[in-house]
XYZ file of C-alpha atoms in Angstrom:
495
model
C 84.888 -73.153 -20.346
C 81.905 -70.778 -19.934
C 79.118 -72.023 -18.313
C 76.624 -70.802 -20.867
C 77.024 -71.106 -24.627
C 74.966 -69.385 -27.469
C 72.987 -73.160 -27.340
C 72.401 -73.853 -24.092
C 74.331 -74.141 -20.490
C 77.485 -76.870 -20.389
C 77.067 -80.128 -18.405
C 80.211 -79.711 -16.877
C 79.751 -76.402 -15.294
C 78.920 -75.077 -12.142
C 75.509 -73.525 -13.455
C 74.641 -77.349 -14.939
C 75.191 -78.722 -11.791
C 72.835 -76.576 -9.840
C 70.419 -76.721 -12.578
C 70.755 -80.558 -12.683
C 70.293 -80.823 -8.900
C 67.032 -78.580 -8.377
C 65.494 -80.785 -11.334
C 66.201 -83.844 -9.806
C 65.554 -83.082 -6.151
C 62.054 -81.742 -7.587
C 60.953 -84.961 -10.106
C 62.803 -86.855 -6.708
C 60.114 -85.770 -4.367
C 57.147 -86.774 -6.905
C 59.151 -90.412 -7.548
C 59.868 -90.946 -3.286
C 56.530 -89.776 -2.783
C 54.886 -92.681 -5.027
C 56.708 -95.314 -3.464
C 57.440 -93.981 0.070
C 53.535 -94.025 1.310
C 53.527 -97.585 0.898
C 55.530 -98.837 3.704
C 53.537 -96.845 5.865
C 50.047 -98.095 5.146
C 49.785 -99.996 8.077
C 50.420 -97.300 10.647
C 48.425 -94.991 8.750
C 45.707 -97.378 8.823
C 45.997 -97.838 12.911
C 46.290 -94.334 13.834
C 43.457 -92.798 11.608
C 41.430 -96.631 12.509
C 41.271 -96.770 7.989
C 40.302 -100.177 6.538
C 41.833 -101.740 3.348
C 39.613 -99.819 0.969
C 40.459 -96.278 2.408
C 44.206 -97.149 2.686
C 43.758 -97.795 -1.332
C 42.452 -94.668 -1.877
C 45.501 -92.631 -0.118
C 47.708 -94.321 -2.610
C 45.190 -93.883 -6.000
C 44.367 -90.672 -5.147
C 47.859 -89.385 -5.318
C 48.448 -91.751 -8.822
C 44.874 -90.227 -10.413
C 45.729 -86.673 -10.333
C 49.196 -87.246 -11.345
C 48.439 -89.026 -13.981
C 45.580 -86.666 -15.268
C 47.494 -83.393 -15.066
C 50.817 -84.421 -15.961
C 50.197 -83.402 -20.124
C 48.319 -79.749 -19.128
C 51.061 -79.442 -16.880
C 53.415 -80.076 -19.798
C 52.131 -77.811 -21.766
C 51.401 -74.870 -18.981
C 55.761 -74.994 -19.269
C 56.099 -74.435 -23.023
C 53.274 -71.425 -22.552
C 53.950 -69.625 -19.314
C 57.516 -70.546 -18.848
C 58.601 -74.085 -17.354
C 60.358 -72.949 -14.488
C 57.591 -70.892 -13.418
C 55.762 -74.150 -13.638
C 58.315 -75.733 -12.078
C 58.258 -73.606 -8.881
C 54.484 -73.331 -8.638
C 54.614 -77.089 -9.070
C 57.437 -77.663 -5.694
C 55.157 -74.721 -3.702
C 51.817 -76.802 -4.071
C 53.666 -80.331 -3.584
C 55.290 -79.001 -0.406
C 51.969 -77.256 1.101
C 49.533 -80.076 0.718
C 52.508 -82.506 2.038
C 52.115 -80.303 5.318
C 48.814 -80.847 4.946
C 48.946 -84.433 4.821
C 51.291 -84.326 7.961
C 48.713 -83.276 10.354
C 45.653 -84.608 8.666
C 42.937 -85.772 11.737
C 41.509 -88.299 9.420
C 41.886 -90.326 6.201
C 38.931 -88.134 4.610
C 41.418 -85.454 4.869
C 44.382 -87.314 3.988
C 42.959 -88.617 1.297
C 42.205 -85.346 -0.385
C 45.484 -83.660 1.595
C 47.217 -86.951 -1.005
C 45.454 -85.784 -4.098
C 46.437 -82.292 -3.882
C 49.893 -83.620 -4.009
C 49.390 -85.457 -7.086
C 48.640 -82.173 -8.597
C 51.814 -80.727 -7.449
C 53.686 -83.525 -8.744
C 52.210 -83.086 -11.824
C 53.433 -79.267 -12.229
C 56.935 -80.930 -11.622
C 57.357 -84.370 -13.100
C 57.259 -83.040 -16.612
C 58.488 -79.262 -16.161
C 61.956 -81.089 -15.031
C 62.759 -82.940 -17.590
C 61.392 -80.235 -19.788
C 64.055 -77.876 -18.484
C 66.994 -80.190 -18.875
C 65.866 -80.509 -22.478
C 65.737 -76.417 -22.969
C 68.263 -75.372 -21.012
C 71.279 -77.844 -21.857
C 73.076 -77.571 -25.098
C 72.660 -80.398 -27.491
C 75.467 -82.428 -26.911
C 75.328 -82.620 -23.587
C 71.630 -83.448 -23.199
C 72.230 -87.316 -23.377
C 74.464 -87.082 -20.151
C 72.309 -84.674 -18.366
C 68.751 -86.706 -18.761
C 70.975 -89.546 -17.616
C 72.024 -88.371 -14.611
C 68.819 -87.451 -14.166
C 66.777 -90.691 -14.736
C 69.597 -91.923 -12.463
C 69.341 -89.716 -9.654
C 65.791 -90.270 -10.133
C 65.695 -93.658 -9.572
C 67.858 -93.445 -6.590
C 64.858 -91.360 -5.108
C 62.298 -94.089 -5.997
C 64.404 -97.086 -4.723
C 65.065 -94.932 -1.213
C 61.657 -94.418 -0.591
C 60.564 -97.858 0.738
C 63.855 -97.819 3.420
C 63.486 -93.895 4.168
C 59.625 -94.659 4.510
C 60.468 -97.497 6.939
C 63.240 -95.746 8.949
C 60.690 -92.874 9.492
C 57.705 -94.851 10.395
C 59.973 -96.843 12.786
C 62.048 -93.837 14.397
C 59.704 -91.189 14.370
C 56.008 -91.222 12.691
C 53.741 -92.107 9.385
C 53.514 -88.032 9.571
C 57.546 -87.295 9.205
C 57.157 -88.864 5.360
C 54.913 -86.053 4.454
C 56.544 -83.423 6.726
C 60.189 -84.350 5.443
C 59.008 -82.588 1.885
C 58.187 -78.712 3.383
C 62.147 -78.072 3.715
C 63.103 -79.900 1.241
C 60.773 -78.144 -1.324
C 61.816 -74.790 0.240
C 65.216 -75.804 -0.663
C 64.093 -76.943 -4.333
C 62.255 -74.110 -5.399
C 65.547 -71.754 -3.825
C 67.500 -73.526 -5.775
C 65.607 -73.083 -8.867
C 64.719 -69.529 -8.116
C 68.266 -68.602 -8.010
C 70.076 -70.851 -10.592
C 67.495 -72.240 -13.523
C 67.384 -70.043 -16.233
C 63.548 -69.441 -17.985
C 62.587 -70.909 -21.415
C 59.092 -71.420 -22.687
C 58.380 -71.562 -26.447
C 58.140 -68.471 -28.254
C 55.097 -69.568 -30.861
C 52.612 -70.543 -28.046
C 51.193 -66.965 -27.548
C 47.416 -67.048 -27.401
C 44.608 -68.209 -25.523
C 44.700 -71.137 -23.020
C 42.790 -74.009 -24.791
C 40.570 -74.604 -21.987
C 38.807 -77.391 -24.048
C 41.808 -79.628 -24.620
C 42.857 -79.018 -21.032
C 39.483 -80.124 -19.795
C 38.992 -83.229 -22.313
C 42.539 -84.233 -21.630
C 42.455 -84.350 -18.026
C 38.992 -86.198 -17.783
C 40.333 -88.538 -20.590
C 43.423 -89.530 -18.259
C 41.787 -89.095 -14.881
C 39.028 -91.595 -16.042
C 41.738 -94.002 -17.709
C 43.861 -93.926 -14.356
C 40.768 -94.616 -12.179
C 39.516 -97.627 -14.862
C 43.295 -99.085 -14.169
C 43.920 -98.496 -10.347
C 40.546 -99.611 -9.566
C 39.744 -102.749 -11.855
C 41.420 -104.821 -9.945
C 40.237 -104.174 -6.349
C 36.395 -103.925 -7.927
C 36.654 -106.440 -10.305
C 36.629 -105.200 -14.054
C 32.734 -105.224 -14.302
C 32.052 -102.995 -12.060
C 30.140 -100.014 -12.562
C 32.743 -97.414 -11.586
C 35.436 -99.296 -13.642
C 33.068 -99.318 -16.406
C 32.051 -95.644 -16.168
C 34.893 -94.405 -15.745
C 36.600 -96.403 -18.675
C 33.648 -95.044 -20.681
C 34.603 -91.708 -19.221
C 37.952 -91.740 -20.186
C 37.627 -92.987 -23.965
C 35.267 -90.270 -24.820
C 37.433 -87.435 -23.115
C 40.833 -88.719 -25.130
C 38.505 -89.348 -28.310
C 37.216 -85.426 -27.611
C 40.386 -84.287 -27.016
C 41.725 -85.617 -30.431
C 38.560 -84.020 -32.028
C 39.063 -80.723 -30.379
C 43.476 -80.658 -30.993
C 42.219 -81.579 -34.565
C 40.289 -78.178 -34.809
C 42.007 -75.491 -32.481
C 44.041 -72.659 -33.418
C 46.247 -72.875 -30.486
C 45.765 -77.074 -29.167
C 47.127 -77.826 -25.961
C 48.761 -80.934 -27.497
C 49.794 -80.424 -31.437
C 49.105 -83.248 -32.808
C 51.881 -83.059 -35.574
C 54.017 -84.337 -32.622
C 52.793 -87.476 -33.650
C 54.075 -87.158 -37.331
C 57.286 -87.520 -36.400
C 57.799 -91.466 -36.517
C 60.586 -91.108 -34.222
C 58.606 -89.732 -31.266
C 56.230 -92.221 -31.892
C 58.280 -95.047 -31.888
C 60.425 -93.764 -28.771
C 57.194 -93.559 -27.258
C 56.040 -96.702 -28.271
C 58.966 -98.299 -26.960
C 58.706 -96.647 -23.542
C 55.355 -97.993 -23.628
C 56.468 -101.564 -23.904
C 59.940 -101.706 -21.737
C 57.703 -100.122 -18.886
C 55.336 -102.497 -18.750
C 57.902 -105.216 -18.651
C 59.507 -103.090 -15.741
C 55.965 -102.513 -13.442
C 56.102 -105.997 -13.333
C 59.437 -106.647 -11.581
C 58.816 -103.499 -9.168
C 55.534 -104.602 -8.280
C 55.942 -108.273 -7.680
C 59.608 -108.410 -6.580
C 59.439 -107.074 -3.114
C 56.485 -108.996 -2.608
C 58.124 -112.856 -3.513
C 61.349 -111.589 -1.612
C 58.739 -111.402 1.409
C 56.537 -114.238 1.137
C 58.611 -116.760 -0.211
C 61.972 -116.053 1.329
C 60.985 -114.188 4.602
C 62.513 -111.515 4.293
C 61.559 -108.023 6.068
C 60.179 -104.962 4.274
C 63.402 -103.186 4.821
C 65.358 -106.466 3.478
C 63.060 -106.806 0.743
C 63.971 -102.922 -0.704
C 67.292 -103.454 -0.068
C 67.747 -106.142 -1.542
C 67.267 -104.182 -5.134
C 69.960 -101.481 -4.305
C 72.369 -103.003 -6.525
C 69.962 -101.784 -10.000
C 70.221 -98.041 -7.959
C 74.108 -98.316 -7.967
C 74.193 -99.626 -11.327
C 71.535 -96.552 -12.710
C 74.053 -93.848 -10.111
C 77.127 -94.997 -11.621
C 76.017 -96.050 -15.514
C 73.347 -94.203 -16.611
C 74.934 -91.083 -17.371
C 77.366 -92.819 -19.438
C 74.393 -94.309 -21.489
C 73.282 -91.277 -22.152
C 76.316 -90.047 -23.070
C 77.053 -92.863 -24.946
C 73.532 -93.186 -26.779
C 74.717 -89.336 -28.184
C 77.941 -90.197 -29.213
C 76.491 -93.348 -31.241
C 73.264 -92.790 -31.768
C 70.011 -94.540 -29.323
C 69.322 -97.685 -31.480
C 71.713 -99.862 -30.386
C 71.511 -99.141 -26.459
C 67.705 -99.743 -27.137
C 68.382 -102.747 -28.283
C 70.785 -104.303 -26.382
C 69.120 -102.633 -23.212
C 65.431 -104.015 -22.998
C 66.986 -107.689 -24.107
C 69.735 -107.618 -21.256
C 66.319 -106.907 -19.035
C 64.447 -109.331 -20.492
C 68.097 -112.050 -19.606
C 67.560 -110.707 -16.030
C 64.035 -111.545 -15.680
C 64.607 -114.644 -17.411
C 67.112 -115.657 -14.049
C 64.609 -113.837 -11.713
C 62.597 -117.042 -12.272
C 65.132 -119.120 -10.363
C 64.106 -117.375 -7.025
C 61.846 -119.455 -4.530
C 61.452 -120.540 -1.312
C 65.328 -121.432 0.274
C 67.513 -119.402 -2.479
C 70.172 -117.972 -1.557
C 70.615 -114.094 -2.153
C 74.496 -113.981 -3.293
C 73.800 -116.755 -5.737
C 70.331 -116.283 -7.286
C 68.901 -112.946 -6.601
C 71.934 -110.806 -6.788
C 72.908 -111.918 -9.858
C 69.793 -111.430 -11.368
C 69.689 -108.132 -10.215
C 72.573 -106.978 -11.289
C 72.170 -108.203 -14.569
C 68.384 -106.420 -14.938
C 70.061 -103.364 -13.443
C 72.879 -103.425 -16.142
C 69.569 -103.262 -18.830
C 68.156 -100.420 -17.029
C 70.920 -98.067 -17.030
C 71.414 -98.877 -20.859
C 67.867 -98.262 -21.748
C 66.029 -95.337 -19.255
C 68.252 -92.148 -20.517
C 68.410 -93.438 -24.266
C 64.647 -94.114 -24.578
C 64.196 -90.935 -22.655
C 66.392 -88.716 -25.045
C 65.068 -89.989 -28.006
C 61.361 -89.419 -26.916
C 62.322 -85.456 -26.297
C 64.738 -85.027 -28.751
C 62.299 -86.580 -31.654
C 60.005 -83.563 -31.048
C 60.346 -79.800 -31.625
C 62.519 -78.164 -28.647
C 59.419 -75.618 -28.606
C 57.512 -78.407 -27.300
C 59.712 -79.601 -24.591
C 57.135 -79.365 -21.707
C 54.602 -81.737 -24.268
C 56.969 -84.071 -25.392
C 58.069 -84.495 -21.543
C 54.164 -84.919 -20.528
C 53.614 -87.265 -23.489
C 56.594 -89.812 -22.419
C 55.745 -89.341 -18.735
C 51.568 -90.169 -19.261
C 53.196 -93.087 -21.379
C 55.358 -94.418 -19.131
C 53.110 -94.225 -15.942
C 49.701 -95.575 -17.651
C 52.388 -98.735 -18.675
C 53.227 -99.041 -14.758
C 49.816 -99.182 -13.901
C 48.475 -101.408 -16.412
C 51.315 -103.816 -15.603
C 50.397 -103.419 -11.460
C 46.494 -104.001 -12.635
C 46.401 -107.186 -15.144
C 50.221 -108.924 -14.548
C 48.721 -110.444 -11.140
C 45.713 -111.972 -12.805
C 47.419 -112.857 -15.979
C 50.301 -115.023 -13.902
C 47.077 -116.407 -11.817
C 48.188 -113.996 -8.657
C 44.535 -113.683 -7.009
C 42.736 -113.889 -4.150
C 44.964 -114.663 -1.311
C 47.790 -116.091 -3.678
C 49.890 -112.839 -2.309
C 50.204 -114.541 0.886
C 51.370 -118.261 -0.230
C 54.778 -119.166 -0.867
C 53.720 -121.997 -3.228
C 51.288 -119.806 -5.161
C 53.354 -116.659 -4.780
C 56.292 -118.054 -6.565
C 54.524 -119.993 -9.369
C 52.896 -116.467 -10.354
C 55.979 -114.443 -10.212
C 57.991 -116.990 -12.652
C 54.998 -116.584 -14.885
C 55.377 -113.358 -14.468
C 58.900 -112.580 -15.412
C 58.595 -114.849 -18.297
C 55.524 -112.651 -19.521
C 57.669 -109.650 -18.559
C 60.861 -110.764 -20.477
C 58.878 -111.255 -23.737
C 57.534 -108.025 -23.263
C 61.134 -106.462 -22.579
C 62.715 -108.634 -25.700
C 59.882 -107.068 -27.926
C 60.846 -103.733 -26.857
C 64.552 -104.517 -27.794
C 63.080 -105.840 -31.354
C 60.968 -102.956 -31.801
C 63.829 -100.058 -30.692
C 66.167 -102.075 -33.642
C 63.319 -101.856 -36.021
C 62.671 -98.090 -35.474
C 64.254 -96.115 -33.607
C 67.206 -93.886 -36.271
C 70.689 -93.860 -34.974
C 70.831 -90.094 -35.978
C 68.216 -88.842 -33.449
C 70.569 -87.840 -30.844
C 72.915 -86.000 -33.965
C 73.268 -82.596 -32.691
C 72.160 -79.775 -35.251
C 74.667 -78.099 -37.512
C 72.940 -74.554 -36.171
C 70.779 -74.092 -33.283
C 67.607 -72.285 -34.315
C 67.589 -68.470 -32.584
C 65.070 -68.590 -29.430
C 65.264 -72.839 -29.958
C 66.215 -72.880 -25.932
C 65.242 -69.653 -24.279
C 62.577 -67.367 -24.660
C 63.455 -63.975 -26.616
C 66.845 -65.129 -25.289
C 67.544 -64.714 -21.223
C 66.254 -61.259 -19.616
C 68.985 -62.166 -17.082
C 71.706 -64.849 -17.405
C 71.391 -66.969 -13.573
C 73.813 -65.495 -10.951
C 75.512 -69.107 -11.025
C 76.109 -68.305 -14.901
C 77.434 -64.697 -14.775
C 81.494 -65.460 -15.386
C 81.493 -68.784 -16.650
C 83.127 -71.415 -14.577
């Protein structure tokens, strides 16, 4: 079988598998990075003598330039090629994480942390992007699957590598682990990910969208993050809410009137992209919930260690290693609506048993099986929902689509972190009650569940069972720009 095809590169070959693992060690290092910092908050906060409110800002200021770059970073990889983007995007993550390894000061982290958002930014997007343009159609639905699981496996690590690092050698060695690993990410991609970028986005940069855009989501993120440590009334939250609604209504405005937008709106034609997206919306709100508030109950209300706490969610990273790219494989053999339903209501049963665990239960009995059950969900639903969102828009506009259905899923995470706690009656010091804690976190997953079951409902409602169909004929240039200059060294001879 040759490793490269007229439509894209084979799942199954040697040059898929390289191209599969620099994407996912990349998008990896942005997920561990997001999770991993918290566990080490409290020796951060005694070595560089931080209080509570600058130990916040080392974790927002990596979420606020993430989440306000991630769509120009999108679209920089349909433009100027996304695995330039790609590259540039692993370079500047691994730099400022050296930077954040020796940082005197949490001034200097601080900023050392928001230059890092910015590199995963450049990445996030530009992965997925590539799996989407390089893969041939029939094989997408496996490869984003293995991807969102691999993926997750980097985001459920991070609170044990986090704690193992802290413990055995510094706070520091979390940043400092992410210099050879990035060397050996953008090496990879260098030498085995082929170039694509879409051929009809020649023209000028549009600067205004890019601006608008990024001040619309910056402003939106800070609103979010900071509402609930301010309090909702507060004149930063307000300001930069304000901020933030007049950038994105702006942006529209300007996208509406430019030659060349940064964002085509006719993305948003397609009902199918809209829907996908509307459905990631909804499932991941459901999900911040459990990710948020999960370790915490496990803690307060059952004693259990940090380290005991994250692992006792490994089974839902098993389930996503060893399921997920089945889904996706499955969800393009039969088409995504019926894995989007069944998925986000198999959550929703999970959360629904999460509601049993309180002070004195037992892990084998009540939290395992709850967990394995709301991990059984996830793997159905992540690489469906994620296919259809990419493969509902033009292939040109990969890197957009990609930074569309990440901004989507990541402003869901945060709203659920920001008004889940208050809405279950989790304030003050309820976080540190047993009592309180668990009363807020059945509330919780019951809110959660409804919002997972409505995403089930809404995926059987809208989403076509034909949006995974691959195309009778692949448009010329659909994948690659002007075709390759050079096929990869891992393609030359097929496998």
């Amino acid at each position: 079988m040759l490793a490269n095809t007229a439509s894209g590169v084979r799942f199954s070959s040697a040059a898929g598998r390289w191209i599969l693992a620099a994407t996912v060690l990349g998008s990896g290092m942005a997920q561990l990075d997001a999770t991993v910092v918290n566990v080490a908050l409290p020796a951060i906060g005694h070595d560089l003598n931080t209080e509570v409110g600058g130990l916040q800002l080392v974790v927002s200021a990596y979420s606020v330039t993430l989440a306000a770059l991630i769509l120009l970073s999108g679209s920089l990889g349909d433009r100027l090629g996304r695995k330039r983007i790609f590259v540039v995007g692993v370079a500047w993550f691994s730099v400022a994480s050296a930077i954040c390894a020796v940082a005197p000061n949490a001034q200097m982290l601080i900023g050392a942390r928001a230059l890092q958002g910015i590199g995963g930014a450049l990445m996030t997007p530009g992965s997925l992007a590539i799996i989407q343009s390089v893969f041939m159609p029939a094989d997408r639905g496996k490869a984003i699957g293995a991807w969102s699981a691999l993926g997750g496996v980097a985001a459920a690590i991070g609170p044990l590598l986090g704690g193992y690092l802290v413990q055995a050698i510094s706070w520091r060695a979390i940043f400092l682990i992410n210099v050879p690993l990035g060397c050996l990410v953008a090496w990879l991609t260098l030498r085995h990910v082929p170039e694509s970028r879409a051929p009809s986005t020649a023209g000028r940069l549009d600067y205004a969208g890019a601006t608008t855009a990024t001040a619309g989501l910056a402003g939106a993120t800070v609103a979010i993050v900071e509402g609930p440590n301010r309090s909702w009334d507060s004149p930063v939250v307000l300001a930069a809410g304000a901020l933030g609604a007049i950038a994105i209504v702006a942006f529209v405005v300007i996208e509406r009137r430019t030659a060349n937008p940064m964002l085509p709106l006719g993305i948003f034609s397609s009902r199918q992209f809209t829907s996908a997206n509307a459905v990631t919306f909804v499932v991941y709100t459901a999900l911040g919930g459990v990710f948020f508030l999960l370790v915490v109950v496990l803690q307060t209300a059952l004693g259990y260690s940090p380290v005991a706490a994250g692992a006792a969610s490994l089974p839902v990273t098993a389930i996503m290693l060893a399921l997920s790219s089945a889904s996706g494989a499955l969800a393009q053999r039969i088409g995504p609506r019926l894995p989007l339903t069944i998925g986000p209501l198999v959550i929703a049963a999970g959360m629904v048993l999460m509601t049993r665990i309180g002070p004195g239960a037992s892990y084998s009995t009540v939290v395992l099986p709850a967990v394995v059950i709301f991990g059984l969900g996830l793997a159905a639903t992540v690489a469906p929902v994620t296919a259809a969102a990419l493969a509902a828009a033009d292939a040109r506009h990969a890197g957009v689509a990609s930074g569309v259905n990440n901004a989507v899923a990541r402003t869901a995470g945060l709203l659920a972190v920001a008004l889940l706690p208050p809405l279950s009656g989790l304030t003050g010091d309820a976080f540190r009650s047993p009592a309180a804690i668990t009363a807020g976190f059945h509330t919780a997953m019951l809110i959660s569940a409804g919002l997972a079951a409505l995403g089930g409902v809404l995926a059987f409602a809208t989403i076509s069972n034909d949006l995974l169909e691959e195309p009778a004929v692949e448009p010329q240039n659909h994948h690659y720009h002007c075709a390759l200059a050079e096929v990869p060294a891992a393609e030359r001879g097929g496998s």
